Coordinates of C-alpha atoms in Angstrom, one line a residue:
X24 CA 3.2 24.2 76.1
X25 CA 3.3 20.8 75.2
X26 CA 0.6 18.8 76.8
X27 CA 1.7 15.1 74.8
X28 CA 5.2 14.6 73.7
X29 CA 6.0 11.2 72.4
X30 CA 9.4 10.6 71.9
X31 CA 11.2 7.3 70.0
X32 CA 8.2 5.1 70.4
X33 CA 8.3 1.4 69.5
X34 CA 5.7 -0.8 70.6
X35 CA 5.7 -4.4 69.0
X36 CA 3.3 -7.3 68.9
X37 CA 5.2 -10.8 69.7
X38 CA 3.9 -13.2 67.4
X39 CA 5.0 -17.0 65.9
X40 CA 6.6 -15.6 62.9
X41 CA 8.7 -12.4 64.3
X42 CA 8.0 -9.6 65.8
X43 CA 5.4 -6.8 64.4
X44 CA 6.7 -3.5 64.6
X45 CA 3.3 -1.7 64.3
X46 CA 5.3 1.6 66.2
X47 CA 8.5 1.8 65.1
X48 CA 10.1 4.8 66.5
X49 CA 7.2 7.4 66.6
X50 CA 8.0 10.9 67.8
X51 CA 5.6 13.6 67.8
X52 CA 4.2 16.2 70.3
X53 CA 0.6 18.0 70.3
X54 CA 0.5 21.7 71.8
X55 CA -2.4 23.0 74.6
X56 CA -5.6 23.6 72.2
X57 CA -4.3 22.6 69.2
X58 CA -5.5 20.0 66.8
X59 CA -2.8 17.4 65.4
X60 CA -3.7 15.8 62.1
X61 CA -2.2 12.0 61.8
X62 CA -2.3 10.8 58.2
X63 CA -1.4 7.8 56.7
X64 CA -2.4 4.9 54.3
X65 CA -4.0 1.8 56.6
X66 CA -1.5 -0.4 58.2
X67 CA 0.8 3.1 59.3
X68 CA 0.8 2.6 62.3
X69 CA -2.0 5.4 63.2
X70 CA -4.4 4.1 65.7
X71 CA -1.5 1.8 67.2
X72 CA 0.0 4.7 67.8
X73 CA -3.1 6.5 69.3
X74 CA -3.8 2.6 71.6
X75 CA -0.1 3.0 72.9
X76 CA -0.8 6.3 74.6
X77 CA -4.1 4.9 76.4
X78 CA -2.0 1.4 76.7
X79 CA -4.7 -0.6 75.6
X80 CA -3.0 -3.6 74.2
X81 CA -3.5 -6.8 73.5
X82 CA -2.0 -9.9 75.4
X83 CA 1.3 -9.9 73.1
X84 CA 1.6 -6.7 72.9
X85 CA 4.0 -4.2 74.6
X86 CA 6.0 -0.8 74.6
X87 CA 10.2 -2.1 73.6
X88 CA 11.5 1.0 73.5
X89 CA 10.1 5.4 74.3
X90 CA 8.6 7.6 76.0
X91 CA 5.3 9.2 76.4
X92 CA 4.6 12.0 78.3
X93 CA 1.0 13.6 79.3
X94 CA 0.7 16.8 81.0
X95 CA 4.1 16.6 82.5
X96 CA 3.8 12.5 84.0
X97 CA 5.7 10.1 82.1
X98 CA 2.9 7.3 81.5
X99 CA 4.3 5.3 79.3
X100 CA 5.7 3.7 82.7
X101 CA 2.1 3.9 84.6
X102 CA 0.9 0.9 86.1
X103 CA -2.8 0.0 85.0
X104 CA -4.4 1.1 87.7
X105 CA -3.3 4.4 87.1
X106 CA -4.0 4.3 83.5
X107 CA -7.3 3.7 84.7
X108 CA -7.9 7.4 86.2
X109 CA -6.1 8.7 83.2
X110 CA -8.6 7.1 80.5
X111 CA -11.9 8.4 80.0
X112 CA -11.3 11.2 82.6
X113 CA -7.6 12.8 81.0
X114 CA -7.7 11.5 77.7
X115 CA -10.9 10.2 75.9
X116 CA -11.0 8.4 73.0
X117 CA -13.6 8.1 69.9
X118 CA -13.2 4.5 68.4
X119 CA -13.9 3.9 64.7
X120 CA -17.1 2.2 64.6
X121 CA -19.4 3.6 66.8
X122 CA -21.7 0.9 65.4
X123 CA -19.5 -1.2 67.8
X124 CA -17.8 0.6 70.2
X125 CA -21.1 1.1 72.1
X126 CA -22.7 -1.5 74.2
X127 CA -26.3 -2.8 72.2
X128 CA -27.7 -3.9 75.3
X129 CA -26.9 -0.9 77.5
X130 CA -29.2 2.6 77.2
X131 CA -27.3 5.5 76.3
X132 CA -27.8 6.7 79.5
X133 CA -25.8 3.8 81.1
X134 CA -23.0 4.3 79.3
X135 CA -22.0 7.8 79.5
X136 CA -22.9 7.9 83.2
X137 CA -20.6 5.0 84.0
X138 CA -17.9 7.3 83.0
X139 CA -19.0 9.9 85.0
X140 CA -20.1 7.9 87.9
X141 CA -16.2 6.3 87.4
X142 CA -14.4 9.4 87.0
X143 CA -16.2 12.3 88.9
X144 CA -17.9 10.5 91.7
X145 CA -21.5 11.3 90.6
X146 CA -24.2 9.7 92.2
X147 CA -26.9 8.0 89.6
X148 CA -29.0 10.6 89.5
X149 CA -26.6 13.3 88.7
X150 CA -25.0 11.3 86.0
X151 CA -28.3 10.8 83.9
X152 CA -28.8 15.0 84.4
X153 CA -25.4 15.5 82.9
X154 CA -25.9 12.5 80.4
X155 CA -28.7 14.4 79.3
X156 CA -26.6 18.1 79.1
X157 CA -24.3 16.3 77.5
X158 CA -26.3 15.0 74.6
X159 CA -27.6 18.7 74.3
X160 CA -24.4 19.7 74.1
X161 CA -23.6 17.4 70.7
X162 CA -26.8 19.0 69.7
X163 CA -28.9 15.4 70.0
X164 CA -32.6 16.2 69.4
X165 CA -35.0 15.2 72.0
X166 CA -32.0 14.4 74.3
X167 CA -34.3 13.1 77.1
X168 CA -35.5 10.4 74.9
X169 CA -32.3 9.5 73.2
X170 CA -31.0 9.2 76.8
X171 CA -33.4 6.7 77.0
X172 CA -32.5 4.6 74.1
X173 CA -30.2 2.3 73.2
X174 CA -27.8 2.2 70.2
X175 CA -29.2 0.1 67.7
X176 CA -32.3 2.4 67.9
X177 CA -30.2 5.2 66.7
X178 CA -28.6 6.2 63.4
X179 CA -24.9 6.3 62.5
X180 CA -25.0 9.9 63.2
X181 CA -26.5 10.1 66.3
X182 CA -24.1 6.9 67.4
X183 CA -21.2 8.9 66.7
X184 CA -23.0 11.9 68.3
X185 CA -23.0 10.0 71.3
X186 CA -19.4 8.8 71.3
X187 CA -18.2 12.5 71.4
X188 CA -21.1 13.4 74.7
X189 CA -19.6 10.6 75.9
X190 CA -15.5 11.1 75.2
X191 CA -16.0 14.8 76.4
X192 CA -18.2 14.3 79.5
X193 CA -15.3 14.7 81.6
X194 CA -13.8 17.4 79.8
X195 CA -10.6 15.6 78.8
X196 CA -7.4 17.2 78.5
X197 CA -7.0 15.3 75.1
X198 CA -9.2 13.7 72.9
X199 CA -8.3 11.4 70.3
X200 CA -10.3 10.6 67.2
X201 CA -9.6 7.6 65.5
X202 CA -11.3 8.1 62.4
X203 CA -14.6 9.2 63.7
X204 CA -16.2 9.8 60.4
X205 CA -15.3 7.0 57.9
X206 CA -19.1 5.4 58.4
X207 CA -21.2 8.2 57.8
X208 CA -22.3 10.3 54.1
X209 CA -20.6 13.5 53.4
X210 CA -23.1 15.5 55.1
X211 CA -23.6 14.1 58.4
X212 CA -19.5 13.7 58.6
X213 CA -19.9 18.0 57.9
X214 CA -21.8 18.4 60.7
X215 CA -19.8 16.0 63.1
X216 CA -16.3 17.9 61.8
X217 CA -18.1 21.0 62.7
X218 CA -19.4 19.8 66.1
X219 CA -15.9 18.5 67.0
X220 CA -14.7 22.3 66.0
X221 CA -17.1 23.9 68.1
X222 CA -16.9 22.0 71.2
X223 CA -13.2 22.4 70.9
X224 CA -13.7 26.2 70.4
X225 CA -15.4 26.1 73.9
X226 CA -13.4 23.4 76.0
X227 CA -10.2 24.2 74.8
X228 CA -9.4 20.2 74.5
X229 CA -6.7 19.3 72.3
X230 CA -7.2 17.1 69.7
X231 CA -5.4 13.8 68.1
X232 CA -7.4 13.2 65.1
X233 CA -6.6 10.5 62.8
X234 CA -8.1 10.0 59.6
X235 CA -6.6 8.6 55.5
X236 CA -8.6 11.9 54.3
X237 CA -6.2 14.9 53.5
X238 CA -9.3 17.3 53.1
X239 CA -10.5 16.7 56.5
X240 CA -7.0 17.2 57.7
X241 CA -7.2 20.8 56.2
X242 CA -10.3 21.3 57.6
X243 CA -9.5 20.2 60.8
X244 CA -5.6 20.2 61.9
X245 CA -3.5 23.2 63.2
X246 CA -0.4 21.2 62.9
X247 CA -0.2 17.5 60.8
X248 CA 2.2 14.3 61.0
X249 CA 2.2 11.9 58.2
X250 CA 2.7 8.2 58.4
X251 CA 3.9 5.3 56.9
X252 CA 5.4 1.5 58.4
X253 CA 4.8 2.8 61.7
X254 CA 6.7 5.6 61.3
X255 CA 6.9 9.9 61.3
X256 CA 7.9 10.8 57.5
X257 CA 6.9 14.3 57.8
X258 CA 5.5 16.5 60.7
X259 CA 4.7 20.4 60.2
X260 CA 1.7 23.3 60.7
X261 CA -0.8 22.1 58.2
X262 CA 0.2 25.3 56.3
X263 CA 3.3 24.1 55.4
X264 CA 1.9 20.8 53.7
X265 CA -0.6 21.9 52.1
X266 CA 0.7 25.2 50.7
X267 CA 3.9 27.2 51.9
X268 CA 6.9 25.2 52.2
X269 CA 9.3 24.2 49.4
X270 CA 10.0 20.8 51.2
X271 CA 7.9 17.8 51.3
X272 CA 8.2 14.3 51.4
X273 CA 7.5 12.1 48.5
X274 CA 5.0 9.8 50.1
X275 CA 3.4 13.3 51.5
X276 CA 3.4 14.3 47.7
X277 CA 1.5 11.1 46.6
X278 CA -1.0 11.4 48.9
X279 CA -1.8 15.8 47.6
X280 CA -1.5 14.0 44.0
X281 CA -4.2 11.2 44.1
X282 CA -6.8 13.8 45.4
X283 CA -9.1 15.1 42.6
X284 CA -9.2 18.5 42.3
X285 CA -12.5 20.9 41.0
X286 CA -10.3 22.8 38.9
X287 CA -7.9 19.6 37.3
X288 CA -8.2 18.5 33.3
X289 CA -11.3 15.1 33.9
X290 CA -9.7 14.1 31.0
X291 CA -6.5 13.6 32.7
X292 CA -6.2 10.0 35.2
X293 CA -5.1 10.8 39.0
X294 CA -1.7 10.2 39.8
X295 CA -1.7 7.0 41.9
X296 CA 1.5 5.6 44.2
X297 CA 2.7 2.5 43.2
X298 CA 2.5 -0.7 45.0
X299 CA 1.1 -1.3 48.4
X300 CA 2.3 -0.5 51.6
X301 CA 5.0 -3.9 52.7
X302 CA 4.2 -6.5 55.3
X303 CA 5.5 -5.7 58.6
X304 CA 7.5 -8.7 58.9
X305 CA 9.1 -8.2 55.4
X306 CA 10.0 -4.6 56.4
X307 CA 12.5 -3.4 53.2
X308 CA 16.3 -2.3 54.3
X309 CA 16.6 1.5 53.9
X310 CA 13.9 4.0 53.4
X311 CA 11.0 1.9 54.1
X312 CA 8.9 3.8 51.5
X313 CA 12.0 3.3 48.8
X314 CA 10.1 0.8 47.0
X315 CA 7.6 2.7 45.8
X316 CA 9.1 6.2 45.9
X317 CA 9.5 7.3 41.9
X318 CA 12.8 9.6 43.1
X319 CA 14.6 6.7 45.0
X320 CA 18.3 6.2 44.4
X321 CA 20.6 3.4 45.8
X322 CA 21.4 5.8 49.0
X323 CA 17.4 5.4 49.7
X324 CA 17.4 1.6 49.5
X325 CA 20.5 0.8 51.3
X326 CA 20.2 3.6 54.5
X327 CA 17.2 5.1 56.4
X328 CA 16.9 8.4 56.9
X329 CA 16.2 9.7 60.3
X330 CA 13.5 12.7 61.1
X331 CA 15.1 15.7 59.7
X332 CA 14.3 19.5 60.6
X333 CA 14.0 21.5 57.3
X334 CA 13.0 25.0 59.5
X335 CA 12.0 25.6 63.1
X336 CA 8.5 24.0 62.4
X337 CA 8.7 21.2 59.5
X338 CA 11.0 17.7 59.9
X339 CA 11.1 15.4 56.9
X340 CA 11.9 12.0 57.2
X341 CA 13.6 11.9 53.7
X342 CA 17.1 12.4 51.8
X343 CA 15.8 14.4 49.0
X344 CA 12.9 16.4 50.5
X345 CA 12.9 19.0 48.1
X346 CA 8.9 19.8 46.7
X347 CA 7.5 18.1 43.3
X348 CA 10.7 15.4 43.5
X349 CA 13.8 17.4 43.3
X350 CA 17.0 16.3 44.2
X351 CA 19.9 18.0 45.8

């Protein structure tokens, strides 16, 4: 069962020189206990996309166009008020700095018992015992004293730590991840990516996790969707990009290519794609990733190409999605 469907999405910032098309016609769904994996170069439109279902905008920004739905309500027409039950309580969210998403000059303890004090009518004292289970649950050492603390006494780690007790203190329905490990070394992001697979394991939350890293999307996805210019190129079971199907996009491709491999020639230079990803007000006509795509044609510049199904499971946003660049 679907529990988020998103379905021809466009939300645009309204600025002096145009508008921004930061979503521009996103459609993707996530299943009941699954994980989706949302890739994409900065600037693709991932964490807009992840702010549009939590409508958190800013003061010129809006949905134009789509739908979202959650659980079966349609709340990409909520008002904010009940937005406000939904955040935090339905659908969490893990920012990407937890060096600045949390409060410096509130304890831990405040902060993840405002959310339950909001959301499950807990009186103070009740919060700070669950405050506290919660921390044991993101295995915090010495949660009683951490409780206690405030952020800047705490390392990245046990910042981000926190950020998951508090995102899952209402056992959400969904939780999103926007990049929850870009701060920290390769070993503490281990053990986070672990965490996050365990408590998943034992809530049976469903998971938006966005991230530029294709090896923590293989490690961490059931199903992926790959973006660029605020759009779906390629959606499938992570299966099926990293290894089964003979279909793939080209951007897709780019991305598998520039990742250094244990078992590649060092001799040999990492394929790299071209260029840089275009300004959103100087969007190019057809295939917006034509300009740097090595098998474009004059079809590819001139038209776009919609969100096509090459099985049951795998849509390509492409004209000539055939794998390693060949052309029908």
């Amino acid at each position: 069962m679907k529990l988020l469907e998103i379905n021809n999405l466009h939300t645009y910032f309204d600025t002096k020189r145009g508008l921004i098309k930061a979503v521009n016609g996103v459609s993707l769904s996530i299943e009941e206990g699954r994980t989706l994996g949302v890739v994409g170069e900065s600037g693709s439109g991932k964490s807009q996309t992840a702010m549009s279902i939590l409508k958190l905008f800013e003061s010129n920004q809006k949905i134009y166009e789509g739908e979202i739905y959650f659980n079966g309500k349609k709340i990409s027409e909520m008002s904010e008020k009940e937005m406000t039950h939904i955040r935090g309580n339905d659908i969490s969210m893990i920012f990407q700095e937890p060096m600045t998403s949390l409060n410096p000059v509130f304890t831990v303890n405040r902060q993840i018992s405002e959310v339950l004090m909001l959301h499950q009518n807990l009186n103070k004292k009740e919060a700070e015992a669950k405050s506290i289970e919660m921390l044991k649950a993101v295995k915090i050492a010495n949660p009683e004293q951490v409780n206690k603390s405030y952020p800047f006494q705490l390392s990245g780690g046990m910042r981000q730590r926190v950020m998951i007790a508090m995102a899952l203190a209402c056992k959400p329905k969904l939780l999103i991840a926007d990049e929850p490990t870009t701060a920290l070394d390769v070993t503490i992001q281990a053990q986070i990516l672990r965490l996050m697979n365990e408590l998943k394991a034992e809530t049976g939350t469903s998971i938006m996790f966005i991230t530029h890293d294709l090896g923590v999307i293989n490690q961490m996805a059931d199903d992926v969707a790959v973006m660029y210019c605020g759009q779906v190129v390629e959606t499938a079971p992570v299966d099926n990009i990293f290894m089964e199907s003979e279909f793939i996009h080209p951007y897709t491709e780019g991305l598998l290519t520039s990742i250094p491999r244990l078992n590649s020639d060092k001799n040999k230079r990492l394929d790299a794609i071209p260029g840089s990803v275009p300004h959103p007000l100087d969007l190019p006509k057809g295939c917006k990733f034509a300009p740097r795509c090595k098998y474009a044609t004059d079809r590819c510049k001139q038209e776009e190409p919609q969100l096509t199904a090459v099985n049951a499971k795998h849509a390509i946003r492409c004209f000539y999605p055939v794998k390693r660049g060949g052309k029908e």
